[in-house]
């Protein structure tokens, strides 16, 4: 492809690279309002204690831990996908590398916030380091999250260097002086000399090969946080693989959604082609089948011969007064809808695949809720309590406000990164001259 | 604290003295101010540790020093040579709930916070319901201790699992990990008398409760150090709780003292949910030859309270 083509691509990102557009500011403002609202809720929680949440002695963790798993899942799957995309050298994935890296970082930054929200004494949080006990899965998780943040942060930076160099040299987009200087610093003197290219490639290969196993391990640790407790529904050897599958499932869904948003925002139809949606749609289909398999395997083995406590737990999934509706909804959103829409060719369009992805994301959030709350509501010793809120968990406005704030924070992180580098790794694609942007040959399939 | 360990006997006498004088020995060792005001040259009869009565001049009595309280590292070590156990006789429980009230009073807990609970249980469809008092089991392989990230909850040599409320960060992981739902969280600022809220926290007294941290039944090691039984044991009108030492192979409910191994043999003692492998230090005696029909304990309960047991009755 001609170099000028890439300049044209770069030019599409004039806003927010040169300066944020009005719509950028509007969205940013909205997100900041949500974060502020979350801060109000947080102050309530700090001043009055956790009594302002719906958590009580049995359901000691609620929506916060659901978000924790959800966002970390997004982060880890972003890391896994980034590693896989880079190492397999799948040409068609080149334009979407950056998106994956973006949500990997955002997920890993937002996720841990929610574990802090579960902590009753934030004033003592540094005890986690000063009195760290290696036996505790929480300590493992702290280490895993920090390791991943460092690796992903470094990988992200390395993957940006070529773009920084390009932005330093380009006059396609007008950049303010301070930004030019910033890029000059960030590019570390990269000029595309053969030795530099070789070093950069090697570094990226090594990091890509490292972040896949570290992310898989970290997500497994997250699963073991629960799997190692002697509780029905948690104490399962399947937990870690299931967590990883569910995480990648949510990552691919988010990738599709972001692709769709960026494609509309920057008119990137020839970079994020329809074909991209179909390919990722197939991946989504496979993951949905895998998810169905895990779900079926989990319930059938529990149901066929069931112990007393497990029986009480399992009954809640078919009881419409308990979690029946939610579990049906999860199966519908994350299994039935994807299967129907993605298998029948007539239903398969970029828009429908995106819609399915949104539904999958909701379904997978609900799945995490079903992992946490029913188990905590089913202790071995029956709960005999007169206080309703001790029998059934019901999230309060504080928890919802903070959930939205977390989501908004993720969006803010991504938006800020968007002002720093283009959504498509332009320089990377330019550098790799064999790069082929997939032609929209889907018409021939139809 | 070192002093305390050096001469436990002397401290013991002092403790007995203070306790017999009728000064409420606060769990947290609040300054025994009322003692000093009564410093005339009169004498007072006191109970010595060996059970004999002695007469002491009032001026001879010294109030408890503040460092009497076992805190910090000392509280993590346990009482040497002891392995505490409890035996709960299900045949005698009629849901009198005196144990719960006593425990709440001792630890300054409100009515709705039960470190000790009495559940109505039924093992099978045809089986008869029975009342099931449940303390902390002080497991020998405690899932809660394993998961604590900051060593706030720990296992001592004398078998007790205690919580350092000054250390606990309130992550609630131990609560999720405990298969017996033993632990209670302080969701908001506990409503405590000021002098209690101010006093030094100790894992042995579990007082004062602190917002954002976890509490639970501690087997009252502070009482044991004074040579007394935990309050639930003495409060129970039916003698359900037997507390004692595995090393000495003796347990007592305050009325009778029996051999632990013999009791477990005669009454087929068992541990609740043995299959979980947590090795509880609390044994149950099956509800055979019951002293009370369980229904009688239901009669006086409000409809609201009865509704709690709807799955059982
Ligand atoms: S809540 Fe406190 S005692 Fe329990 S695991 Fe966390 S820090 Fe340890």
PDB file of N, CA, C and O in Angstrom, chain A residues 48-51 55-58 60-61 118-121 124 127-128 131-133 135-138 225 230-231 379-387 390, chain B residues 112 119-120 145-151 165-173 175-176 179 181 184-185 187-188 210-213 273 276 305 308-309:
ATOM      1  N   UNK A  48     -20.480   6.208  56.359  1.00  0.00           N
ATOM      2  CA  UNK A  48     -21.458   5.413  57.112  1.00  0.00           C
ATOM      3  C   UNK A  48     -21.078   3.948  57.244  1.00  0.00           C
ATOM      4  O   UNK A  48     -21.756   3.189  57.933  1.00  0.00           O
ATOM      5  N   UNK A  49     -20.051   3.513  56.551  1.00  0.00           N
ATOM      6  CA  UNK A  49     -19.704   2.096  56.573  1.00  0.00           C
ATOM      7  C   UNK A  49     -20.438   1.343  55.482  1.00  0.00           C
ATOM      8  O   UNK A  49     -21.272   1.906  54.767  1.00  0.00           O
ATOM      9  N   UNK A  50     -20.157   0.062  55.390  1.00  0.00           N
ATOM     10  CA  UNK A  50     -20.725  -0.736  54.295  1.00  0.00           C
ATOM     11  C   UNK A  50     -22.215  -0.997  54.468  1.00  0.00           C
ATOM     12  O   UNK A  50     -22.819  -1.667  53.654  1.00  0.00           O
ATOM     13  N   UNK A  51     -22.783  -0.469  55.532  1.00  0.00           N
ATOM     14  CA  UNK A  51     -24.216  -0.641  55.767  1.00  0.00           C
ATOM     15  C   UNK A  51     -25.019  -0.015  54.627  1.00  0.00           C
ATOM     16  O   UNK A  51     -26.137  -0.420  54.347  1.00  0.00           O
ATOM     17  N   UNK A  55     -24.795  -5.428  50.878  1.00  0.00           N
ATOM     18  CA  UNK A  55     -24.053  -6.574  51.398  1.00  0.00           C
ATOM     19  C   UNK A  55     -24.367  -6.763  52.883  1.00  0.00           C
ATOM     20  O   UNK A  55     -24.473  -5.796  53.624  1.00  0.00           O
ATOM     21  N   UNK A  56     -24.513  -8.012  53.285  1.00  0.00           N
ATOM     22  CA  UNK A  56     -24.723  -8.345  54.687  1.00  0.00           C
ATOM     23  C   UNK A  56     -23.946  -9.621  55.013  1.00  0.00           C
ATOM     24  O   UNK A  56     -23.208 -10.124  54.184  1.00  0.00           O
ATOM     25  N   UNK A  57     -24.177 -10.147  56.220  1.00  0.00           N
ATOM     26  CA  UNK A  57     -23.294 -11.204  56.707  1.00  0.00           C
ATOM     27  C   UNK A  57     -23.196 -12.450  55.824  1.00  0.00           C
ATOM     28  O   UNK A  57     -22.193 -13.139  55.869  1.00  0.00           O
ATOM     29  N   UNK A  58     -24.209 -12.774  55.072  1.00  0.00           N
ATOM     30  CA  UNK A  58     -24.061 -13.959  54.218  1.00  0.00           C
ATOM     31  C   UNK A  58     -23.519 -13.569  52.860  1.00  0.00           C
ATOM     32  O   UNK A  58     -22.506 -14.097  52.413  1.00  0.00           O
ATOM     33  N   UNK A  60     -21.471 -11.427  51.537  1.00  0.00           N
ATOM     34  CA  UNK A  60     -20.492 -10.435  51.983  1.00  0.00           C
ATOM     35  C   UNK A  60     -19.891  -9.679  50.810  1.00  0.00           C
ATOM     36  O   UNK A  60     -19.252  -8.648  50.990  1.00  0.00           O
ATOM     37  N   UNK A  61     -20.051 -10.228  49.628  1.00  0.00           N
ATOM     38  CA  UNK A  61     -19.589  -9.540  48.427  1.00  0.00           C
ATOM     39  C   UNK A  61     -20.765  -9.493  47.461  1.00  0.00           C
ATOM     40  O   UNK A  61     -21.431 -10.490  47.265  1.00  0.00           O
ATOM     41  N   UNK A 118     -14.685  -3.297  48.254  1.00  0.00           N
ATOM     42  CA  UNK A 118     -15.174  -4.371  49.136  1.00  0.00           C
ATOM     43  C   UNK A 118     -14.495  -4.325  50.485  1.00  0.00           C
ATOM     44  O   UNK A 118     -14.843  -5.094  51.375  1.00  0.00           O
ATOM     45  N   UNK A 119     -13.491  -3.512  50.621  1.00  0.00           N
ATOM     46  CA  UNK A 119     -12.680  -3.560  51.835  1.00  0.00           C
ATOM     47  C   UNK A 119     -13.234  -2.613  52.886  1.00  0.00           C
ATOM     48  O   UNK A 119     -13.474  -1.439  52.617  1.00  0.00           O
ATOM     49  N   UNK A 120     -13.468  -3.162  54.070  1.00  0.00           N
ATOM     50  CA  UNK A 120     -14.121  -2.399  55.121  1.00  0.00           C
ATOM     51  C   UNK A 120     -13.239  -1.306  55.703  1.00  0.00           C
ATOM     52  O   UNK A 120     -13.728  -0.292  56.180  1.00  0.00           O
ATOM     53  N   UNK A 121     -11.934  -1.528  55.717  1.00  0.00           N
ATOM     54  CA  UNK A 121     -11.025  -0.560  56.317  1.00  0.00           C
ATOM     55  C   UNK A 121     -10.005  -0.110  55.287  1.00  0.00           C
ATOM     56  O   UNK A 121      -8.874  -0.580  55.260  1.00  0.00           O
ATOM     57  N   UNK A 124      -6.527   0.896  56.202  1.00  0.00           N
ATOM     58  CA  UNK A 124      -5.468  -0.068  56.529  1.00  0.00           C
ATOM     59  C   UNK A 124      -4.988  -0.816  55.293  1.00  0.00           C
ATOM     60  O   UNK A 124      -4.360  -1.867  55.406  1.00  0.00           O
ATOM     61  N   UNK A 127      -1.695  -2.604  54.756  1.00  0.00           N
ATOM     62  CA  UNK A 127      -1.365  -3.853  55.465  1.00  0.00           C
ATOM     63  C   UNK A 127      -1.186  -5.004  54.480  1.00  0.00           C
ATOM     64  O   UNK A 127      -0.498  -5.969  54.784  1.00  0.00           O
ATOM     65  N   UNK A 128      -1.878  -4.891  53.334  1.00  0.00           N
ATOM     66  CA  UNK A 128      -1.762  -5.948  52.328  1.00  0.00           C
ATOM     67  C   UNK A 128      -0.297  -6.158  51.955  1.00  0.00           C
ATOM     68  O   UNK A 128       0.124  -7.256  51.620  1.00  0.00           O
ATOM     69  N   UNK A 131       1.842  -6.625  55.955  1.00  0.00           N
ATOM     70  CA  UNK A 131       1.629  -7.890  56.661  1.00  0.00           C
ATOM     71  C   UNK A 131       1.301  -9.016  55.683  1.00  0.00           C
ATOM     72  O   UNK A 131       0.626  -9.975  56.055  1.00  0.00           O
ATOM     73  N   UNK A 132       1.744  -8.894  54.442  1.00  0.00           N
ATOM     74  CA  UNK A 132       1.328  -9.836  53.398  1.00  0.00           C
ATOM     75  C   UNK A 132       1.543 -11.284  53.825  1.00  0.00           C
ATOM     76  O   UNK A 132       2.562 -11.625  54.408  1.00  0.00           O
ATOM     77  N   UNK A 133       0.526 -12.098  53.557  1.00  0.00           N
ATOM     78  CA  UNK A 133       0.643 -13.530  53.835  1.00  0.00           C
ATOM     79  C   UNK A 133       0.523 -14.267  52.521  1.00  0.00           C
ATOM     80  O   UNK A 133      -0.485 -14.167  51.834  1.00  0.00           O
ATOM     81  N   UNK A 135       0.007 -17.292  51.813  1.00  0.00           N
ATOM     82  CA  UNK A 135      -0.998 -18.356  51.691  1.00  0.00           C
ATOM     83  C   UNK A 135      -2.327 -17.833  51.162  1.00  0.00           C
ATOM     84  O   UNK A 135      -3.157 -18.601  50.707  1.00  0.00           O
ATOM     85  N   UNK A 136      -2.548 -16.543  51.285  1.00  0.00           N
ATOM     86  CA  UNK A 136      -3.873 -16.025  50.966  1.00  0.00           C
ATOM     87  C   UNK A 136      -4.041 -15.780  49.468  1.00  0.00           C
ATOM     88  O   UNK A 136      -3.216 -15.109  48.855  1.00  0.00           O
ATOM     89  N   UNK A 137      -5.110 -16.312  48.885  1.00  0.00           N
ATOM     90  CA  UNK A 137      -5.362 -16.047  47.466  1.00  0.00           C
ATOM     91  C   UNK A 137      -5.435 -14.553  47.161  1.00  0.00           C
ATOM     92  O   UNK A 137      -5.165 -14.155  46.027  1.00  0.00           O
ATOM     93  N   UNK A 138      -5.763 -13.735  48.142  1.00  0.00           N
ATOM     94  CA  UNK A 138      -5.802 -12.295  47.876  1.00  0.00           C
ATOM     95  C   UNK A 138      -4.402 -11.789  47.570  1.00  0.00           C
ATOM     96  O   UNK A 138      -4.201 -10.991  46.655  1.00  0.00           O
ATOM     97  N   UNK A 225      -9.708 -17.780  43.689  1.00  0.00           N
ATOM     98  CA  UNK A 225     -10.149 -16.977  44.830  1.00  0.00           C
ATOM     99  C   UNK A 225     -11.455 -17.548  45.362  1.00  0.00           C
ATOM    100  O   UNK A 225     -11.708 -17.561  46.552  1.00  0.00           O
ATOM    101  N   UNK A 230     -14.665 -23.692  50.316  1.00  0.00           N
ATOM    102  CA  UNK A 230     -15.508 -24.882  50.404  1.00  0.00           C
ATOM    103  C   UNK A 230     -16.974 -24.493  50.286  1.00  0.00           C
ATOM    104  O   UNK A 230     -17.729 -24.643  51.236  1.00  0.00           O
ATOM    105  N   UNK A 231     -17.369 -23.962  49.157  1.00  0.00           N
ATOM    106  CA  UNK A 231     -18.761 -23.543  49.051  1.00  0.00           C
ATOM    107  C   UNK A 231     -19.384 -24.173  47.818  1.00  0.00           C
ATOM    108  O   UNK A 231     -18.725 -24.298  46.785  1.00  0.00           O
ATOM    109  N   UNK A 379     -25.426 -20.964  52.398  1.00  0.00           N
ATOM    110  CA  UNK A 379     -24.429 -21.548  53.299  1.00  0.00           C
ATOM    111  C   UNK A 379     -24.868 -22.952  53.722  1.00  0.00           C
ATOM    112  O   UNK A 379     -26.023 -23.329  53.520  1.00  0.00           O
ATOM    113  N   UNK A 380     -23.931 -23.694  54.267  1.00  0.00           N
ATOM    114  CA  UNK A 380     -24.265 -25.043  54.751  1.00  0.00           C
ATOM    115  C   UNK A 380     -25.300 -24.970  55.865  1.00  0.00           C
ATOM    116  O   UNK A 380     -26.302 -25.663  55.843  1.00  0.00           O
ATOM    117  N   UNK A 381     -25.027 -24.100  56.851  1.00  0.00           N
ATOM    118  CA  UNK A 381     -25.964 -23.939  57.953  1.00  0.00           C
ATOM    119  C   UNK A 381     -27.083 -23.034  57.454  1.00  0.00           C
ATOM    120  O   UNK A 381     -26.818 -21.955  56.951  1.00  0.00           O
ATOM    121  N   UNK A 382     -28.341 -23.485  57.568  1.00  0.00           N
ATOM    122  CA  UNK A 382     -29.419 -22.666  57.013  1.00  0.00           C
ATOM    123  C   UNK A 382     -29.451 -21.266  57.649  1.00  0.00           C
ATOM    124  O   UNK A 382     -29.184 -21.118  58.843  1.00  0.00           O
ATOM    125  N   UNK A 383     -29.754 -20.262  56.824  1.00  0.00           N
ATOM    126  CA  UNK A 383     -29.900 -18.912  57.366  1.00  0.00           C
ATOM    127  C   UNK A 383     -31.267 -18.837  58.016  1.00  0.00           C
ATOM    128  O   UNK A 383     -32.268 -19.041  57.352  1.00  0.00           O
ATOM    129  N   UNK A 384     -31.316 -18.582  59.304  1.00  0.00           N
ATOM    130  CA  UNK A 384     -32.612 -18.378  59.956  1.00  0.00           C
ATOM    131  C   UNK A 384     -32.564 -16.989  60.554  1.00  0.00           C
ATOM    132  O   UNK A 384     -32.007 -16.777  61.617  1.00  0.00           O
ATOM    133  N   UNK A 385     -33.084 -16.052  59.809  1.00  0.00           N
ATOM    134  CA  UNK A 385     -32.949 -14.665  60.196  1.00  0.00           C
ATOM    135  C   UNK A 385     -34.251 -13.958  59.930  1.00  0.00           C
ATOM    136  O   UNK A 385     -34.937 -14.262  58.968  1.00  0.00           O
ATOM    137  N   UNK A 386     -34.595 -13.018  60.795  1.00  0.00           N
ATOM    138  CA  UNK A 386     -35.833 -12.291  60.584  1.00  0.00           C
ATOM    139  C   UNK A 386     -35.628 -11.072  59.699  1.00  0.00           C
ATOM    140  O   UNK A 386     -36.583 -10.479  59.229  1.00  0.00           O
ATOM    141  N   UNK A 387     -34.380 -10.702  59.483  1.00  0.00           N
ATOM    142  CA  UNK A 387     -34.117  -9.490  58.711  1.00  0.00           C
ATOM    143  C   UNK A 387     -34.027  -9.851  57.231  1.00  0.00           C
ATOM    144  O   UNK A 387     -33.143 -10.598  56.815  1.00  0.00           O
ATOM    145  N   UNK A 390     -30.868  -9.792  55.250  1.00  0.00           N
ATOM    146  CA  UNK A 390     -29.860 -10.818  55.518  1.00  0.00           C
ATOM    147  C   UNK A 390     -30.162 -12.113  54.771  1.00  0.00           C
ATOM    148  O   UNK A 390     -29.322 -12.990  54.690  1.00  0.00           O
TER     149      UNK A 390
ATOM    150  N   UNK B 112     -29.222  -7.871  67.606  1.00  0.00           N
ATOM    151  CA  UNK B 112     -29.272  -8.557  66.316  1.00  0.00           C
ATOM    152  C   UNK B 112     -27.912  -9.103  65.862  1.00  0.00           C
ATOM    153  O   UNK B 112     -27.799  -9.674  64.786  1.00  0.00           O
ATOM    154  N   UNK B 119     -29.850 -22.639  65.925  1.00  0.00           N
ATOM    155  CA  UNK B 119     -30.635 -22.919  64.725  1.00  0.00           C
ATOM    156  C   UNK B 119     -31.576 -24.075  65.002  1.00  0.00           C
ATOM    157  O   UNK B 119     -31.290 -24.927  65.855  1.00  0.00           O
ATOM    158  N   UNK B 120     -32.675 -24.108  64.254  1.00  0.00           N
ATOM    159  CA  UNK B 120     -33.528 -25.288  64.302  1.00  0.00           C
ATOM    160  C   UNK B 120     -33.122 -26.166  63.130  1.00  0.00           C
ATOM    161  O   UNK B 120     -33.142 -25.715  61.988  1.00  0.00           O
ATOM    162  N   UNK B 145      -8.539 -18.831  58.326  1.00  0.00           N
ATOM    163  CA  UNK B 145      -7.165 -18.396  58.587  1.00  0.00           C
ATOM    164  C   UNK B 145      -6.329 -18.484  57.312  1.00  0.00           C
ATOM    165  O   UNK B 145      -5.522 -17.606  57.021  1.00  0.00           O
ATOM    166  N   UNK B 146      -6.575 -19.550  56.543  1.00  0.00           N
ATOM    167  CA  UNK B 146      -5.810 -19.726  55.300  1.00  0.00           C
ATOM    168  C   UNK B 146      -5.931 -18.513  54.394  1.00  0.00           C
ATOM    169  O   UNK B 146      -4.962 -18.109  53.773  1.00  0.00           O
ATOM    170  N   UNK B 147      -7.135 -17.965  54.300  1.00  0.00           N
ATOM    171  CA  UNK B 147      -7.347 -16.951  53.277  1.00  0.00           C
ATOM    172  C   UNK B 147      -7.040 -15.530  53.734  1.00  0.00           C
ATOM    173  O   UNK B 147      -6.967 -14.627  52.897  1.00  0.00           O
ATOM    174  N   UNK B 148      -6.865 -15.316  55.022  1.00  0.00           N
ATOM    175  CA  UNK B 148      -6.674 -13.938  55.487  1.00  0.00           C
ATOM    176  C   UNK B 148      -5.381 -13.351  54.903  1.00  0.00           C
ATOM    177  O   UNK B 148      -4.309 -13.910  55.076  1.00  0.00           O
ATOM    178  N   UNK B 149      -5.478 -12.234  54.205  1.00  0.00           N
ATOM    179  CA  UNK B 149      -4.294 -11.692  53.529  1.00  0.00           C
ATOM    180  C   UNK B 149      -3.319 -10.990  54.460  1.00  0.00           C
ATOM    181  O   UNK B 149      -2.183 -10.744  54.068  1.00  0.00           O
ATOM    182  N   UNK B 150      -3.761 -10.651  55.675  1.00  0.00           N
ATOM    183  CA  UNK B 150      -2.895  -9.829  56.523  1.00  0.00           C
ATOM    184  C   UNK B 150      -2.631 -10.465  57.883  1.00  0.00           C
ATOM    185  O   UNK B 150      -2.144  -9.806  58.794  1.00  0.00           O
ATOM    186  N   UNK B 151      -2.981 -11.749  58.037  1.00  0.00           N
ATOM    187  CA  UNK B 151      -2.726 -12.430  59.303  1.00  0.00           C
ATOM    188  C   UNK B 151      -3.529 -11.810  60.452  1.00  0.00           C
ATOM    189  O   UNK B 151      -3.093 -11.811  61.596  1.00  0.00           O
ATOM    190  N   UNK B 165      -8.621  -7.253  65.737  1.00  0.00           N
ATOM    191  CA  UNK B 165      -9.444  -6.231  65.085  1.00  0.00           C
ATOM    192  C   UNK B 165      -8.669  -4.969  64.738  1.00  0.00           C
ATOM    193  O   UNK B 165      -9.156  -4.125  63.994  1.00  0.00           O
ATOM    194  N   UNK B 166      -7.482  -4.835  65.288  1.00  0.00           N
ATOM    195  CA  UNK B 166      -6.652  -3.698  64.899  1.00  0.00           C
ATOM    196  C   UNK B 166      -5.936  -3.966  63.579  1.00  0.00           C
ATOM    197  O   UNK B 166      -5.407  -3.058  62.956  1.00  0.00           O
ATOM    198  N   UNK B 167      -5.887  -5.240  63.199  1.00  0.00           N
ATOM    199  CA  UNK B 167      -5.173  -5.623  61.987  1.00  0.00           C
ATOM    200  C   UNK B 167      -6.123  -5.841  60.808  1.00  0.00           C
ATOM    201  O   UNK B 167      -5.763  -5.606  59.657  1.00  0.00           O
ATOM    202  N   UNK B 168      -7.335  -6.314  61.117  1.00  0.00           N
ATOM    203  CA  UNK B 168      -8.284  -6.712  60.070  1.00  0.00           C
ATOM    204  C   UNK B 168      -8.557  -5.558  59.105  1.00  0.00           C
ATOM    205  O   UNK B 168      -8.832  -4.443  59.525  1.00  0.00           O
ATOM    206  N   UNK B 169      -8.471  -5.850  57.800  1.00  0.00           N
ATOM    207  CA  UNK B 169      -8.753  -4.812  56.814  1.00  0.00           C
ATOM    208  C   UNK B 169     -10.186  -4.909  56.299  1.00  0.00           C
ATOM    209  O   UNK B 169     -10.602  -4.140  55.446  1.00  0.00           O
ATOM    210  N   UNK B 170     -10.917  -5.898  56.787  1.00  0.00           N
ATOM    211  CA  UNK B 170     -12.328  -6.005  56.403  1.00  0.00           C
ATOM    212  C   UNK B 170     -12.569  -6.468  54.986  1.00  0.00           C
ATOM    213  O   UNK B 170     -13.540  -6.047  54.364  1.00  0.00           O
ATOM    214  N   UNK B 171     -11.711  -7.352  54.481  1.00  0.00           N
ATOM    215  CA  UNK B 171     -11.916  -7.831  53.107  1.00  0.00           C
ATOM    216  C   UNK B 171     -13.036  -8.862  53.047  1.00  0.00           C
ATOM    217  O   UNK B 171     -13.526  -9.174  51.986  1.00  0.00           O
ATOM    218  N   UNK B 172     -13.422  -9.420  54.191  1.00  0.00           N
ATOM    219  CA  UNK B 172     -14.524 -10.377  54.307  1.00  0.00           C
ATOM    220  C   UNK B 172     -14.248 -11.713  53.643  1.00  0.00           C
ATOM    221  O   UNK B 172     -15.159 -12.517  53.442  1.00  0.00           O
ATOM    222  N   UNK B 173     -13.011 -11.938  53.247  1.00  0.00           N
ATOM    223  CA  UNK B 173     -12.694 -13.201  52.598  1.00  0.00           C
ATOM    224  C   UNK B 173     -12.908 -14.358  53.573  1.00  0.00           C
ATOM    225  O   UNK B 173     -13.377 -15.433  53.205  1.00  0.00           O
ATOM    226  N   UNK B 175     -15.073 -14.548  55.834  1.00  0.00           N
ATOM    227  CA  UNK B 175     -16.502 -14.810  55.977  1.00  0.00           C
ATOM    228  C   UNK B 175     -16.996 -15.674  54.837  1.00  0.00           C
ATOM    229  O   UNK B 175     -17.804 -16.576  55.016  1.00  0.00           O
ATOM    230  N   UNK B 176     -16.485 -15.383  53.632  1.00  0.00           N
ATOM    231  CA  UNK B 176     -16.877 -16.191  52.483  1.00  0.00           C
ATOM    232  C   UNK B 176     -16.297 -17.592  52.602  1.00  0.00           C
ATOM    233  O   UNK B 176     -16.888 -18.555  52.129  1.00  0.00           O
ATOM    234  N   UNK B 179     -17.236 -22.249  56.233  1.00  0.00           N
ATOM    235  CA  UNK B 179     -18.402 -23.032  55.804  1.00  0.00           C
ATOM    236  C   UNK B 179     -19.521 -23.001  56.837  1.00  0.00           C
ATOM    237  O   UNK B 179     -20.603 -23.505  56.577  1.00  0.00           O
ATOM    238  N   UNK B 181     -20.662 -20.171  58.499  1.00  0.00           N
ATOM    239  CA  UNK B 181     -21.244 -18.829  58.638  1.00  0.00           C
ATOM    240  C   UNK B 181     -21.077 -18.296  60.054  1.00  0.00           C
ATOM    241  O   UNK B 181     -22.018 -17.802  60.658  1.00  0.00           O
ATOM    242  N   UNK B 184     -19.215 -12.441  61.838  1.00  0.00           N
ATOM    243  CA  UNK B 184     -20.170 -11.330  61.808  1.00  0.00           C
ATOM    244  C   UNK B 184     -19.389 -10.067  61.465  1.00  0.00           C
ATOM    245  O   UNK B 184     -18.338  -9.812  62.043  1.00  0.00           O
ATOM    246  N   UNK B 185     -19.902  -9.300  60.535  1.00  0.00           N
ATOM    247  CA  UNK B 185     -19.196  -8.094  60.113  1.00  0.00           C
ATOM    248  C   UNK B 185     -19.810  -6.870  60.778  1.00  0.00           C
ATOM    249  O   UNK B 185     -21.011  -6.837  61.023  1.00  0.00           O
ATOM    250  N   UNK B 187     -21.014  -3.779  59.943  1.00  0.00           N
ATOM    251  CA  UNK B 187     -21.367  -3.042  58.731  1.00  0.00           C
ATOM    252  C   UNK B 187     -21.389  -1.545  58.973  1.00  0.00           C
ATOM    253  O   UNK B 187     -21.181  -0.764  58.072  1.00  0.00           O
ATOM    254  N   UNK B 188     -21.714  -1.143  60.214  1.00  0.00           N
ATOM    255  CA  UNK B 188     -21.649   0.284  60.528  1.00  0.00           C
ATOM    256  C   UNK B 188     -20.964   0.474  61.879  1.00  0.00           C
ATOM    257  O   UNK B 188     -20.586  -0.505  62.534  1.00  0.00           O
ATOM    258  N   UNK B 210     -15.084  -2.986  66.015  1.00  0.00           N
ATOM    259  CA  UNK B 210     -14.678  -1.829  65.212  1.00  0.00           C
ATOM    260  C   UNK B 210     -15.381  -1.874  63.867  1.00  0.00           C
ATOM    261  O   UNK B 210     -15.466  -2.941  63.258  1.00  0.00           O
ATOM    262  N   UNK B 211     -15.829  -0.733  63.423  1.00  0.00           N
ATOM    263  CA  UNK B 211     -16.519  -0.671  62.138  1.00  0.00           C
ATOM    264  C   UNK B 211     -15.591  -1.200  61.039  1.00  0.00           C
ATOM    265  O   UNK B 211     -14.377  -1.010  61.080  1.00  0.00           O
ATOM    266  N   UNK B 212     -16.202  -1.916  60.075  1.00  0.00           N
ATOM    267  CA  UNK B 212     -15.419  -2.403  58.942  1.00  0.00           C
ATOM    268  C   UNK B 212     -14.515  -3.576  59.245  1.00  0.00           C
ATOM    269  O   UNK B 212     -13.653  -3.902  58.437  1.00  0.00           O
ATOM    270  N   UNK B 213     -14.685  -4.205  60.392  1.00  0.00           N
ATOM    271  CA  UNK B 213     -13.882  -5.394  60.688  1.00  0.00           C
ATOM    272  C   UNK B 213     -14.802  -6.544  61.102  1.00  0.00           C
ATOM    273  O   UNK B 213     -15.994  -6.349  61.308  1.00  0.00           O
ATOM    274  N   UNK B 273     -20.406 -31.490  60.062  1.00  0.00           N
ATOM    275  CA  UNK B 273     -19.814 -31.461  58.720  1.00  0.00           C
ATOM    276  C   UNK B 273     -18.349 -31.924  58.724  1.00  0.00           C
ATOM    277  O   UNK B 273     -17.483 -31.281  58.148  1.00  0.00           O
ATOM    278  N   UNK B 276     -16.032 -31.974  55.633  1.00  0.00           N
ATOM    279  CA  UNK B 276     -15.347 -30.826  55.029  1.00  0.00           C
ATOM    280  C   UNK B 276     -13.865 -30.795  55.385  1.00  0.00           C
ATOM    281  O   UNK B 276     -13.092 -30.045  54.797  1.00  0.00           O
ATOM    282  N   UNK B 305     -41.103 -14.722  64.225  1.00  0.00           N
ATOM    283  CA  UNK B 305     -39.939 -15.539  64.537  1.00  0.00           C
ATOM    284  C   UNK B 305     -40.143 -16.973  64.052  1.00  0.00           C
ATOM    285  O   UNK B 305     -39.220 -17.605  63.537  1.00  0.00           O
ATOM    286  N   UNK B 308     -39.174 -17.926  60.540  1.00  0.00           N
ATOM    287  CA  UNK B 308     -37.781 -18.240  60.208  1.00  0.00           C
ATOM    288  C   UNK B 308     -37.581 -19.734  60.028  1.00  0.00           C
ATOM    289  O   UNK B 308     -36.685 -20.175  59.324  1.00  0.00           O
ATOM    290  N   UNK B 309     -38.409 -20.504  60.713  1.00  0.00           N
ATOM    291  CA  UNK B 309     -38.194 -21.954  60.716  1.00  0.00           C
ATOM    292  C   UNK B 309     -39.127 -22.660  59.746  1.00  0.00           C
ATOM    293  O   UNK B 309     -39.319 -23.866  59.852  1.00  0.00           O
TER     294      UNK B 309
END
